[in-house]
Coordinates of C-alpha atoms in Angstrom, one line a residue:
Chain B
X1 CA 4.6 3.3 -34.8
X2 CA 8.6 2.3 -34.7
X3 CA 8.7 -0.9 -37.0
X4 CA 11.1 -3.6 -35.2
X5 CA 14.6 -2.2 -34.0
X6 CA 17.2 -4.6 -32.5
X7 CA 18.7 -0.8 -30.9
X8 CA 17.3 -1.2 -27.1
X9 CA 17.5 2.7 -26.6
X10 CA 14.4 3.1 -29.1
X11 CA 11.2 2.0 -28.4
X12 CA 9.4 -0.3 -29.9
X13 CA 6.1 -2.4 -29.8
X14 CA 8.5 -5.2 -28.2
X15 CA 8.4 -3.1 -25.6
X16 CA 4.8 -2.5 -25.4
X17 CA 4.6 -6.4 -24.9
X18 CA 7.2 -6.4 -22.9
X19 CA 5.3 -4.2 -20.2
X20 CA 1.8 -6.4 -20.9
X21 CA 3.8 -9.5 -20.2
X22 CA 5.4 -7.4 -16.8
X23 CA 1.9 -6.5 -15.4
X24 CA 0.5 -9.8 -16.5
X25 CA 3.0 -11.7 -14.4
X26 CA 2.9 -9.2 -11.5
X27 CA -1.2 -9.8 -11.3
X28 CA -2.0 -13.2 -12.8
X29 CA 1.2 -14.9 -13.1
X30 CA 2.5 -16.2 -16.5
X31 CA 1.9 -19.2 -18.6
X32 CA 5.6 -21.1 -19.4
X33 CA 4.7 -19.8 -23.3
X34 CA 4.4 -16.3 -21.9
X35 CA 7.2 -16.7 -19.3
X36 CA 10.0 -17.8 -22.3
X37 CA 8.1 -15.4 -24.7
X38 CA 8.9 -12.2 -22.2
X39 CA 12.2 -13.8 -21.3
X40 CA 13.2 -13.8 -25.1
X41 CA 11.7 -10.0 -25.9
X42 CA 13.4 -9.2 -22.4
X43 CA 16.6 -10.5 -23.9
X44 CA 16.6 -8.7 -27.4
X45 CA 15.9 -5.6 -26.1
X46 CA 18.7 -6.2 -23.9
X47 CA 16.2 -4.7 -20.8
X48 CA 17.4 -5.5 -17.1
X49 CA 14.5 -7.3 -15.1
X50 CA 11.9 -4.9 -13.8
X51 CA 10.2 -5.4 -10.5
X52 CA 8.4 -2.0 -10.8
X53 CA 4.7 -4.2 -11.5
X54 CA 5.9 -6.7 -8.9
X55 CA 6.0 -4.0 -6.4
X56 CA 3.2 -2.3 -7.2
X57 CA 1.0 -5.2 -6.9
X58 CA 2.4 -6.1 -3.3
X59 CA 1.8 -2.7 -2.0
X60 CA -2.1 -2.8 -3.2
X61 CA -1.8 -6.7 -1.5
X62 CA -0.3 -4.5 1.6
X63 CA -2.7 -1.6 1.4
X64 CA -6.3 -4.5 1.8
X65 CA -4.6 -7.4 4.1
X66 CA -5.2 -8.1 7.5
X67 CA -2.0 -9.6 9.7
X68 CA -3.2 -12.3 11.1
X69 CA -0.7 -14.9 14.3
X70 CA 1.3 -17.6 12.6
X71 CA 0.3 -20.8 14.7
X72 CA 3.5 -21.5 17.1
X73 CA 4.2 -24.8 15.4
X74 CA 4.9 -23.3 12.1
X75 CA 7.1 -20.1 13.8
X76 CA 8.9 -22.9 15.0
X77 CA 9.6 -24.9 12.0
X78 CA 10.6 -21.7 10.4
X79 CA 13.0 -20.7 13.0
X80 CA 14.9 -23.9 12.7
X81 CA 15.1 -24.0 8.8
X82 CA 16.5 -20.4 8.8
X83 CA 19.1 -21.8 10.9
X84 CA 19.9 -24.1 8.8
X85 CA 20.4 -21.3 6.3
X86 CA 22.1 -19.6 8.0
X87 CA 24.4 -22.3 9.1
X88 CA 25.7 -22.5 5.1
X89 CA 26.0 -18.6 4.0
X90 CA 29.4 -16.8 5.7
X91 CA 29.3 -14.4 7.5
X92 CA 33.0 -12.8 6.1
X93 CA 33.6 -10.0 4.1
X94 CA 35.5 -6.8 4.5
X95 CA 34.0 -4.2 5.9
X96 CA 30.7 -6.0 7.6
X97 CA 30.2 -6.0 10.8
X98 CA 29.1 -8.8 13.1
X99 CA 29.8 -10.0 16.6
X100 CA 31.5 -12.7 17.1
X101 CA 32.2 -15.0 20.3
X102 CA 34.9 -17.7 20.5
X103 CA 34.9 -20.3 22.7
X104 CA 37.6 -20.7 25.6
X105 CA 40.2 -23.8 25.4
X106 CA 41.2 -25.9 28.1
X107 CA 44.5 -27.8 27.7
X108 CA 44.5 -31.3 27.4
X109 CA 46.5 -33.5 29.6
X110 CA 47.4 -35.9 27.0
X111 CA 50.6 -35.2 24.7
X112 CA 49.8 -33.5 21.5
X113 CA 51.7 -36.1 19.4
X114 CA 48.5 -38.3 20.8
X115 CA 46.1 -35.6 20.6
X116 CA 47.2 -35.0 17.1
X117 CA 46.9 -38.7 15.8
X118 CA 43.6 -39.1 17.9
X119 CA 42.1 -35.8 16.0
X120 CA 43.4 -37.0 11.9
X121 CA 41.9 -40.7 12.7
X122 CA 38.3 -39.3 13.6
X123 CA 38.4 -36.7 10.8
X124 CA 39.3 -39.8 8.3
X125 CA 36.7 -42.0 10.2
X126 CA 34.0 -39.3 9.7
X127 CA 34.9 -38.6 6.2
X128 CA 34.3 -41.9 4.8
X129 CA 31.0 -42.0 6.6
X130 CA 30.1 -38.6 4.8
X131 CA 30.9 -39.9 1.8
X132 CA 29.4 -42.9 2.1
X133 CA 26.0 -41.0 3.6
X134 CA 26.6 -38.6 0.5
X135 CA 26.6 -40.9 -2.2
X136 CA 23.6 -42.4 -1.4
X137 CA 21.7 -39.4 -0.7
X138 CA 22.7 -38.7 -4.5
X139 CA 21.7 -41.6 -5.7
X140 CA 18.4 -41.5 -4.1
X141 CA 18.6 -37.5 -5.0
X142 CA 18.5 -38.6 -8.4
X143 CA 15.5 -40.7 -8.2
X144 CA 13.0 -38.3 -6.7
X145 CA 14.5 -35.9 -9.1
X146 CA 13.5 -37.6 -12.0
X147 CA 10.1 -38.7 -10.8
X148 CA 9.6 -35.0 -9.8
X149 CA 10.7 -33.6 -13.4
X150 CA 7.9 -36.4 -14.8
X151 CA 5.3 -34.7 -12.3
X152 CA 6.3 -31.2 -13.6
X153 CA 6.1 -32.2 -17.1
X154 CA 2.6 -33.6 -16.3
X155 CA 1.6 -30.5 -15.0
X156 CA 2.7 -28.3 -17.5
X157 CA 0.3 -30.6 -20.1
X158 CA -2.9 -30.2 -17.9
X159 CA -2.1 -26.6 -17.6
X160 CA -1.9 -26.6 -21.5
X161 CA -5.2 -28.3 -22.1
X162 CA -6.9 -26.5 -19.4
X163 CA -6.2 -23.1 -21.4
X164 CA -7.0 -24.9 -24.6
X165 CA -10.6 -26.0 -23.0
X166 CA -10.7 -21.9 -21.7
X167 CA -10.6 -20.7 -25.1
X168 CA -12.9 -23.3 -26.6
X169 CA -15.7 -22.5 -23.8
X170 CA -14.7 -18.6 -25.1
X171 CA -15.6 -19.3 -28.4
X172 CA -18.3 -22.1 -28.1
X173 CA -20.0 -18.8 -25.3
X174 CA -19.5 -16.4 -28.5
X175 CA -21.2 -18.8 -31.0
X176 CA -24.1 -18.9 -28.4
X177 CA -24.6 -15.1 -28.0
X178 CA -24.6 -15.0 -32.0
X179 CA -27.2 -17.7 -32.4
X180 CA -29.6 -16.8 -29.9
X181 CA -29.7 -12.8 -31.2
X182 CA -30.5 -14.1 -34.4
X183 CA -33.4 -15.8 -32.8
X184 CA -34.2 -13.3 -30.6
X185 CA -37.4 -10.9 -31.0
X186 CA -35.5 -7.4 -32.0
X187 CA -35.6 -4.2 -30.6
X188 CA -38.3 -2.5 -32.7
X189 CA -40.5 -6.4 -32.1
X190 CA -40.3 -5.6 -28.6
X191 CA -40.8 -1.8 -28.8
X192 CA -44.1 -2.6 -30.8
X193 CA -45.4 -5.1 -28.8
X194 CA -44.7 -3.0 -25.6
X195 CA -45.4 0.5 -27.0
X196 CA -49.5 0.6 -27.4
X197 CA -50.0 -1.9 -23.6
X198 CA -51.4 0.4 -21.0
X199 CA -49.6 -1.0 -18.3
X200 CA -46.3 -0.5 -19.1
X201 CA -44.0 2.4 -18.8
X202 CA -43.2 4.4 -21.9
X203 CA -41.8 7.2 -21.0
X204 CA -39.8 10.5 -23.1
X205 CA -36.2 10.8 -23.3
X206 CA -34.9 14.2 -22.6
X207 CA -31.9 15.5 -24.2
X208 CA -29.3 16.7 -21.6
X209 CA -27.5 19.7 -22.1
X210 CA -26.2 20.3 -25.4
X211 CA -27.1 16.6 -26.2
X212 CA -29.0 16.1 -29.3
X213 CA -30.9 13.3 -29.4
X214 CA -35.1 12.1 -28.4
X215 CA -37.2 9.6 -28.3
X216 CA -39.0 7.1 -26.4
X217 CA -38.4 4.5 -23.9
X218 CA -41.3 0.7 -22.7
X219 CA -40.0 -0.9 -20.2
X220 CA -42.5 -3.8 -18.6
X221 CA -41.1 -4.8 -15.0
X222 CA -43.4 -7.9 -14.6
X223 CA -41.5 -9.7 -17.4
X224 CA -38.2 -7.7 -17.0
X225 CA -38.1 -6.8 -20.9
X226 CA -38.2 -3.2 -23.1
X227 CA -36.6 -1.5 -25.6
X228 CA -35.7 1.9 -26.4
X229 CA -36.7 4.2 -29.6
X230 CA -33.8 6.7 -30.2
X231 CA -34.1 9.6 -32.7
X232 CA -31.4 11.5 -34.1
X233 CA -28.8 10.0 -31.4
X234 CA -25.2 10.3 -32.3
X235 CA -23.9 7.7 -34.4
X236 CA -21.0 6.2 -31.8
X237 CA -17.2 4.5 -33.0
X238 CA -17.7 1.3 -31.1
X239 CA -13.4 1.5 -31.0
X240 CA -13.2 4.4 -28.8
X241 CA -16.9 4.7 -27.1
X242 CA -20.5 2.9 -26.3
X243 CA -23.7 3.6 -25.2
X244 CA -24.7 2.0 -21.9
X245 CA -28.1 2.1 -20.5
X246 CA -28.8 2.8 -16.8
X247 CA -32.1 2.0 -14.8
X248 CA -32.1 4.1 -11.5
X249 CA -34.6 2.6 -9.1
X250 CA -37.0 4.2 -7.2
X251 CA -36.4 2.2 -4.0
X252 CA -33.3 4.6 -3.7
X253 CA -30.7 1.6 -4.2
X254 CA -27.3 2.9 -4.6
X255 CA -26.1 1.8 -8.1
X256 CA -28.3 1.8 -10.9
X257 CA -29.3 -1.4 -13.2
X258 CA -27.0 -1.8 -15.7
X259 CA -29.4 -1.6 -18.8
X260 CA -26.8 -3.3 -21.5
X261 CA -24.3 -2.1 -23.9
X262 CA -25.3 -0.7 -27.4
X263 CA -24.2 1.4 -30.7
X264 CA -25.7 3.6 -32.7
X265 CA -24.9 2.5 -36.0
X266 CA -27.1 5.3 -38.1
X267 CA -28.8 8.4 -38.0
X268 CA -32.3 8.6 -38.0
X269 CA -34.7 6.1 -35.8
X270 CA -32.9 3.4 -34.3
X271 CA -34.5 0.4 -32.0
X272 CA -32.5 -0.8 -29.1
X273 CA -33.8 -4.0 -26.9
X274 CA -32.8 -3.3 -23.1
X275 CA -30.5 -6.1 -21.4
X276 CA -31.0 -5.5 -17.3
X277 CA -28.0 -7.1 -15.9
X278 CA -30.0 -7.7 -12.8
X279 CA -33.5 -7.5 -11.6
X280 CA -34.8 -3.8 -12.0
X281 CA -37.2 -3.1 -9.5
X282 CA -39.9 0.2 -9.9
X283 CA -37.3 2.6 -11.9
X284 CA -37.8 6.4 -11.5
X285 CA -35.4 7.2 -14.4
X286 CA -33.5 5.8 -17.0
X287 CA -29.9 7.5 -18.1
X288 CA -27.9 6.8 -21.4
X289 CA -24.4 7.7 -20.7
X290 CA -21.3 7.5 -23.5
X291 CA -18.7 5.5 -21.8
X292 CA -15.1 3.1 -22.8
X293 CA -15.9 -0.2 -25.1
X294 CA -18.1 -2.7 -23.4
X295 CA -19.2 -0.4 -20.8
X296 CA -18.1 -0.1 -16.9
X297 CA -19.6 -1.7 -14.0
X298 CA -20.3 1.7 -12.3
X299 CA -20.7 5.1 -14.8
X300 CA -18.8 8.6 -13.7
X301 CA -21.7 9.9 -15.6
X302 CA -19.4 12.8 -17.4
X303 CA -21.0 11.9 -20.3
X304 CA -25.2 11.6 -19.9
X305 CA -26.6 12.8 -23.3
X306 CA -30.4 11.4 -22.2
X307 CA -32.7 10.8 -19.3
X308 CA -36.1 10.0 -19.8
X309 CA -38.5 10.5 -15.7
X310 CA -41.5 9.4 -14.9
X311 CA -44.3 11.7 -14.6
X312 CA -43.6 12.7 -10.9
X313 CA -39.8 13.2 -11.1
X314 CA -40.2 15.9 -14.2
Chain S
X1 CA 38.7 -17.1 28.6
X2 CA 35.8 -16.0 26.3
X3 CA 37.4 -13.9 23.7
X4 CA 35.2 -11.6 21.7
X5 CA 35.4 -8.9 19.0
X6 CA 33.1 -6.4 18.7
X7 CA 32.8 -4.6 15.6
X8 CA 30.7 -1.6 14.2
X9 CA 27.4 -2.3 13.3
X10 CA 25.7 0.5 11.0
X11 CA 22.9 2.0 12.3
X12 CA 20.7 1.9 8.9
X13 CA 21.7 -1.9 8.3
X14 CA 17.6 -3.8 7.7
X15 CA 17.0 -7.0 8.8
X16 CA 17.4 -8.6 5.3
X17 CA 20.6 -6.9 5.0
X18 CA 21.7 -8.9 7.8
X19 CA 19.6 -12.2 6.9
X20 CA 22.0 -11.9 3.9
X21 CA 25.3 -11.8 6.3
X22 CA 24.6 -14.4 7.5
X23 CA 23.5 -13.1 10.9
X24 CA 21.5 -16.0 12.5
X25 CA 20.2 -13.5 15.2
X26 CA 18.4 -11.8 12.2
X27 CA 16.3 -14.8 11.4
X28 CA 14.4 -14.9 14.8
X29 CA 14.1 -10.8 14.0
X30 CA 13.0 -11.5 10.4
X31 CA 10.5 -14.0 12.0
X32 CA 9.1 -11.7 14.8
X33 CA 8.3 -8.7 12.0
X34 CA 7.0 -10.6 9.4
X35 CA 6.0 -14.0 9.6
X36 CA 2.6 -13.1 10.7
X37 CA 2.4 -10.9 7.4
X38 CA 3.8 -13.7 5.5
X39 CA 1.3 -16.1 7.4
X40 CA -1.5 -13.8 6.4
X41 CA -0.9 -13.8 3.1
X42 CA -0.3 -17.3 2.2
X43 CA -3.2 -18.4 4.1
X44 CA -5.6 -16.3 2.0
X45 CA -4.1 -17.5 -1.0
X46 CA -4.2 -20.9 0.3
X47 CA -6.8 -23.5 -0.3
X48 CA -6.8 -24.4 3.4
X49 CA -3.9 -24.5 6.9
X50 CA -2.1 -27.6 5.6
X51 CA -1.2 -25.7 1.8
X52 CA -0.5 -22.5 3.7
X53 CA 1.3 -23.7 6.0
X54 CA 3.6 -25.5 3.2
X55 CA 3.5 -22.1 1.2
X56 CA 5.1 -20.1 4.0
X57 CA 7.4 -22.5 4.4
X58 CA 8.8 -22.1 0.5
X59 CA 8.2 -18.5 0.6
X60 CA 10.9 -18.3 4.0
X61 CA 12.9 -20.3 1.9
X62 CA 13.1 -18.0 -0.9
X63 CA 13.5 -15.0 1.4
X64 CA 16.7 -16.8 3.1
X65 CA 18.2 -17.2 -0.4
X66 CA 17.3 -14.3 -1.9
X67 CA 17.8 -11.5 0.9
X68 CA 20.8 -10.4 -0.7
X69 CA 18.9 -9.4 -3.4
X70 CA 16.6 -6.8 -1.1
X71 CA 17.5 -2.9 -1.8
X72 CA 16.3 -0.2 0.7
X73 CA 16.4 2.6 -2.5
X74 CA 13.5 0.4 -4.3
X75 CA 10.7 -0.5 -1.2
X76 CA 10.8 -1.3 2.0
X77 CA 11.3 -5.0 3.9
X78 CA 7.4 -5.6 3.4
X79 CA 7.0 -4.6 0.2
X80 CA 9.9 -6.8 -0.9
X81 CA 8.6 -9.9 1.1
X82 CA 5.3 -9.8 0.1
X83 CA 6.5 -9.3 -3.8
X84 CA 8.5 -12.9 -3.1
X85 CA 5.5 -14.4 -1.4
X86 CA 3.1 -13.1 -4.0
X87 CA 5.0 -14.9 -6.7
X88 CA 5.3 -18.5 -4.9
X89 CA 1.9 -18.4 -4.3
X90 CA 0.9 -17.3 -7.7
X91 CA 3.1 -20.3 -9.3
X92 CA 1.6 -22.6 -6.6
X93 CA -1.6 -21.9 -8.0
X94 CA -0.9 -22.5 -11.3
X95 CA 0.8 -25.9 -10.7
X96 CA -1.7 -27.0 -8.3
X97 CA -4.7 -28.8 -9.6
X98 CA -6.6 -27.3 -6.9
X99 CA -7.5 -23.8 -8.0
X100 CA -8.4 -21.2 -5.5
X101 CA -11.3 -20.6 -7.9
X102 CA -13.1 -23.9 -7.3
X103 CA -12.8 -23.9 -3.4
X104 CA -15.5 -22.2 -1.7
X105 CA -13.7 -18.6 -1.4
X106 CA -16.9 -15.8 -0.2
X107 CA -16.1 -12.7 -2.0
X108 CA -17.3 -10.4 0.5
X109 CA -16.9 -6.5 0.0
X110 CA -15.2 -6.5 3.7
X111 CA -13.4 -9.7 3.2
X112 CA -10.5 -7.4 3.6
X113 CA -11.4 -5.9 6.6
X114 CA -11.4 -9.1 9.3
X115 CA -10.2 -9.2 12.9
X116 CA -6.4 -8.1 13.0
X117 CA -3.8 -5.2 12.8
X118 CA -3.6 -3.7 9.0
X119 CA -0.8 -4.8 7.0
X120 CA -1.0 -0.9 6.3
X121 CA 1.1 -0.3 9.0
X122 CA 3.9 -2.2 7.9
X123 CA 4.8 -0.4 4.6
X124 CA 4.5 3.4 3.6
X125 CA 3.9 2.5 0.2
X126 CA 0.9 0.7 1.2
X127 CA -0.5 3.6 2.1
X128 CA -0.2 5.4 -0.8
X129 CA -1.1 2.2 -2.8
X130 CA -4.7 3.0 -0.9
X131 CA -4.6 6.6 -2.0
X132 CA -4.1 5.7 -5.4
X133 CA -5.8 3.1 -5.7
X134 CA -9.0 5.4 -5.3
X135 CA -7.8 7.6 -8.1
X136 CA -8.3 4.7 -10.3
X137 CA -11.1 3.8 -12.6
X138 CA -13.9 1.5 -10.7
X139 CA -13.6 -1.0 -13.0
X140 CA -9.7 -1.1 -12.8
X141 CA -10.1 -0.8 -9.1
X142 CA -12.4 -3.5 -9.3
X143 CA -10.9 -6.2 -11.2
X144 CA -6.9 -5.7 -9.4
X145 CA -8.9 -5.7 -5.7
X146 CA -10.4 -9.4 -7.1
X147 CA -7.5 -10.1 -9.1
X148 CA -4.8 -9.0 -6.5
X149 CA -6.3 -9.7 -3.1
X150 CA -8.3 -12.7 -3.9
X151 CA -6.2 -13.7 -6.5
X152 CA -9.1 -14.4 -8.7
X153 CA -8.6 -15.9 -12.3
X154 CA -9.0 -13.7 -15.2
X155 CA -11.9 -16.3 -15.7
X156 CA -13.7 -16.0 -12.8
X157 CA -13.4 -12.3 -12.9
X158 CA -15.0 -12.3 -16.3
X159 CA -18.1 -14.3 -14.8
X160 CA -18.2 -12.5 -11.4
X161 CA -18.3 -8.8 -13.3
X162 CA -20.4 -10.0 -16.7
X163 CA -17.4 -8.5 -18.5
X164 CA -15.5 -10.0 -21.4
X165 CA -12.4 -11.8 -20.5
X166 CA -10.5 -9.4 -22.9
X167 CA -11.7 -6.2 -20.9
X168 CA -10.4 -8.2 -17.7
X169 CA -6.9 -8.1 -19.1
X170 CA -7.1 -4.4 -20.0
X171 CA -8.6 -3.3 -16.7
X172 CA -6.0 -5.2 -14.7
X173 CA -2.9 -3.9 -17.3
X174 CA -4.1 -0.4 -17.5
X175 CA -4.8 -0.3 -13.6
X176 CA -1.2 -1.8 -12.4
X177 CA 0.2 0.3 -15.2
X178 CA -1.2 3.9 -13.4
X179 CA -0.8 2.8 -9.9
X180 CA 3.2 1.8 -10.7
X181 CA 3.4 5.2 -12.4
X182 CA 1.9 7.1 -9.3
X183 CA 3.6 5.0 -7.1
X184 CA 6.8 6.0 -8.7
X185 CA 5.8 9.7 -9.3
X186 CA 5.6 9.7 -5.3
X187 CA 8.9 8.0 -4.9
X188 CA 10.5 10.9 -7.2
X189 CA 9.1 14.0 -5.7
X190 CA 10.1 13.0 -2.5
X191 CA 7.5 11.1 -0.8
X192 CA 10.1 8.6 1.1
X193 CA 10.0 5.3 1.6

């Protein structure tokens, strides 16, 4: 990996950042520490701002949505404020095109010297009025603006502690799931207890192609708990792939049970308890497949190294 | 007398093109084609009529002042509007107290599927967003549809799915990461916008 480089033509893990912070914003939206963060990294690398994420997001937002009538009230509020827009952006410059009408002029019968006197009092008359209507508009401008920086700044402080309570619930969750494994009967407790009951399911695992690997599997549906004995499974790097346990129903249901996320940490005999995500009615199989770190909500099953049937699926 | 000039207008010229003229006949046009979209989108994302209705409002705003900024070579009209009202509604959430998460919002699988015309039609890429989106791991499919559509918190996601937050973030990086890179692999061998 490239250390650091202030040269914006080479890459660098800046840049890697750079693009979390870009998809981040595009799908979540940015904290103001992540927004000034990516505007700094943005800034050293000298890279131009890049919509590329923005626009990929709106076209998946395009690709689900429904269009849906804007009530007639709001159309009409909307037509009058773009007006307004309009009213201050000019519509000059070389080369653009645009039609333009101008008004026809009728001659006055006064004499212009009048005319001319009439036209510079009113334009003083309606200046000072402006002015006057401008400076307090600024004044009170300046109030709201102030009491709407305090809101902001109010905001930004709840929004702070709200991720600072997120990450406390994080780790306080964490601490939980430690304490009650350690308190929890194991998998080779459960495996025992289950294994020798008569009215459970234990059932063979079958190796799968050129899968190595055997064993048994209890699984008791009344109380929703099992474990699985695994023989000579391959040892898994939790960094690149886990185990995940699958309990395929026998009322035909479309997705199987997730069964829980486990390693094999050594050769040999290992004891894993099962962790059904959901209820598990009647299985008629359970699958082991190999998939990414902490598993996937549904499997592609490229990788099933063992299946363990019931006696009337063999 | 009336007096009027009539100059050439080019034939390819969008509607935000003109918006950024300063061509007020282009706001009613702007209106007609995609205030409805605009409408849809903000009321989704929208705790109720009143904040929508506020939302569309600053997201018209944003499209007055920054139609200048819209390029035909990069996406089409809707794709640039809903990128502008995608990001006021996403900074709306997080300054509003009232979090999309803690209103009663029913994830339903066909919540994007109700009565009305597909915003499909509107934008060629969206189309092809739909393509690639199925080429897409589940789970990354899974977590932008909730993240994206619903604008679901990273959180929430996490609770919904049983999944680590950490694995929310790389689902939802990884996922917008492939789809812009197909997206743009389209753009290059020709598909047009």
């Amino acid at each position: 990996m490239n250390s650091h480089s202030s040269n914006p033509t080479e890459s660098s893990p800046n840049d890697e950042r750079i693009n979390e912070l870009l998809a981040d914003q595009a799908v979540f939206g940015l904290s103001s520490d992540e927004a000034h963060e990516l505007a700094r990294l943005m800034n050293n690398r000298k890279r131009q701002n890049d919509e590329s994420f923005d626009r990929a997001a709106a076209a998946i937002d395009l690709s689900m949505g429904k269009v849906d009538p804007m009530p007639e009230t709001l159309s009409q509020k909307l037509r009058e404020q773009g007006l307004v827009a309009m009213k201050g952006s000019s519509s000059e410059s070389s080369g653009e095109l645009v039609n333009e009408s101008y008004g026809s002029v009728t001659p006055s019968e006064r004499p212009n010297r009048v005319n001319e006197i009439i036209a510079w009092a009113t334009a003083i008359a309606i200046g000072f009025v402006a002015l006057w209507v401008w400076t307090d508009a600024r004044a009170t401008n300046g109030k709201l603006n102030n009491q709407l920086a305090k809101l902001n700044d109010r905001l930004d402080s709840l929004s702070k502690d709200q991720t600072a309570l997120s990450e406390v619930k994080e780790r306080l969750t964490a601490e939980n799931q430690a304490l009650l494994a350690q308190i929890a009967p194991n998998g080779e407790e459960i495996y025992r207890t289950l294994a020798n009951r008569g009215d459970v399911i234990r059932w063979d695992w079958s190796a799968v192609k050129d899968s190595k690997g055997s064993g048994d599997i209890v699984w008791d549906e009344e109380s929703q708990t099992g474990a699985m004995r695994l023989v000579n499974l391959e040892v898994n790097d939790p960094n690149t792939s886990q185990y995940q346990l699958w309990i395929i129903e026998a009322n035909g249901r479309e997705h199987p049970v997730d069964g829980g996320v486990f390693n094999v940490e050594k050769d040999g005999e290992v004891y894993v308890p099962i962790d059904a995500k959901l209820f598990a009615s009647t299985p008629a199989a359970f699958a082991i497949t190999k998939e990414d770190p902490n598993g996937v909500v549904v499997s592609d099953k490229n990788d099933l190294p063992l299946l363990a049937q019931g006696p009337a699926n063999e | 007398m009336t007096a009027q000039r009539k100059k050439r207008i080019p034939v390819t010229e969008s509607v935000l093109q003109r918006v950024a003229r300063g061509d007020a006949a282009a706001v009613d046009e702007c209106l007609s084609q995609f205030g409805d979209l605009v409408w849809s989108i903000a009321r989704r994302l929208s705790p109720d009529n009143a904040d929508a209705e506020d939302a569309t409002q600053e997201i018209f705003l944003e499209i007055w002042k920054n139609a200048g900024k819209y390029n035909p070579d990069l996406s089409s009209e809707a794709t640039f509007i809903t990128m502008i009202a995608r990001r006021r509604l996403i900074d709306r959430h997080r300054k509003s107290s009232r979090r999309l998460d803690t209103v009663s919002i029913e994830f339903n699988q066909d919540s994007a599927h109700e009565v009305g015309k597909d915003f499909v039609e509107l934008a060629e890429e969206a189309s092809k967003a739909r393509q690639c989106l199925e080429q897409l791991k589940p789970d990354e499919k899974k977590v932008l549809e909730l993240s994206i559509f619903h604008q679901l918190s990273q959180t929430k996601i996490s609770e919904l799915l049983s999944i680590p937050l950490g694995t929310v973030k790389t689902h939802a990086r990884r996922g917008i990461t492939r789809l812009r890179d197909m997206l743009s692999l389209e753009a290059v061998s020709g598909g047009a916008r």
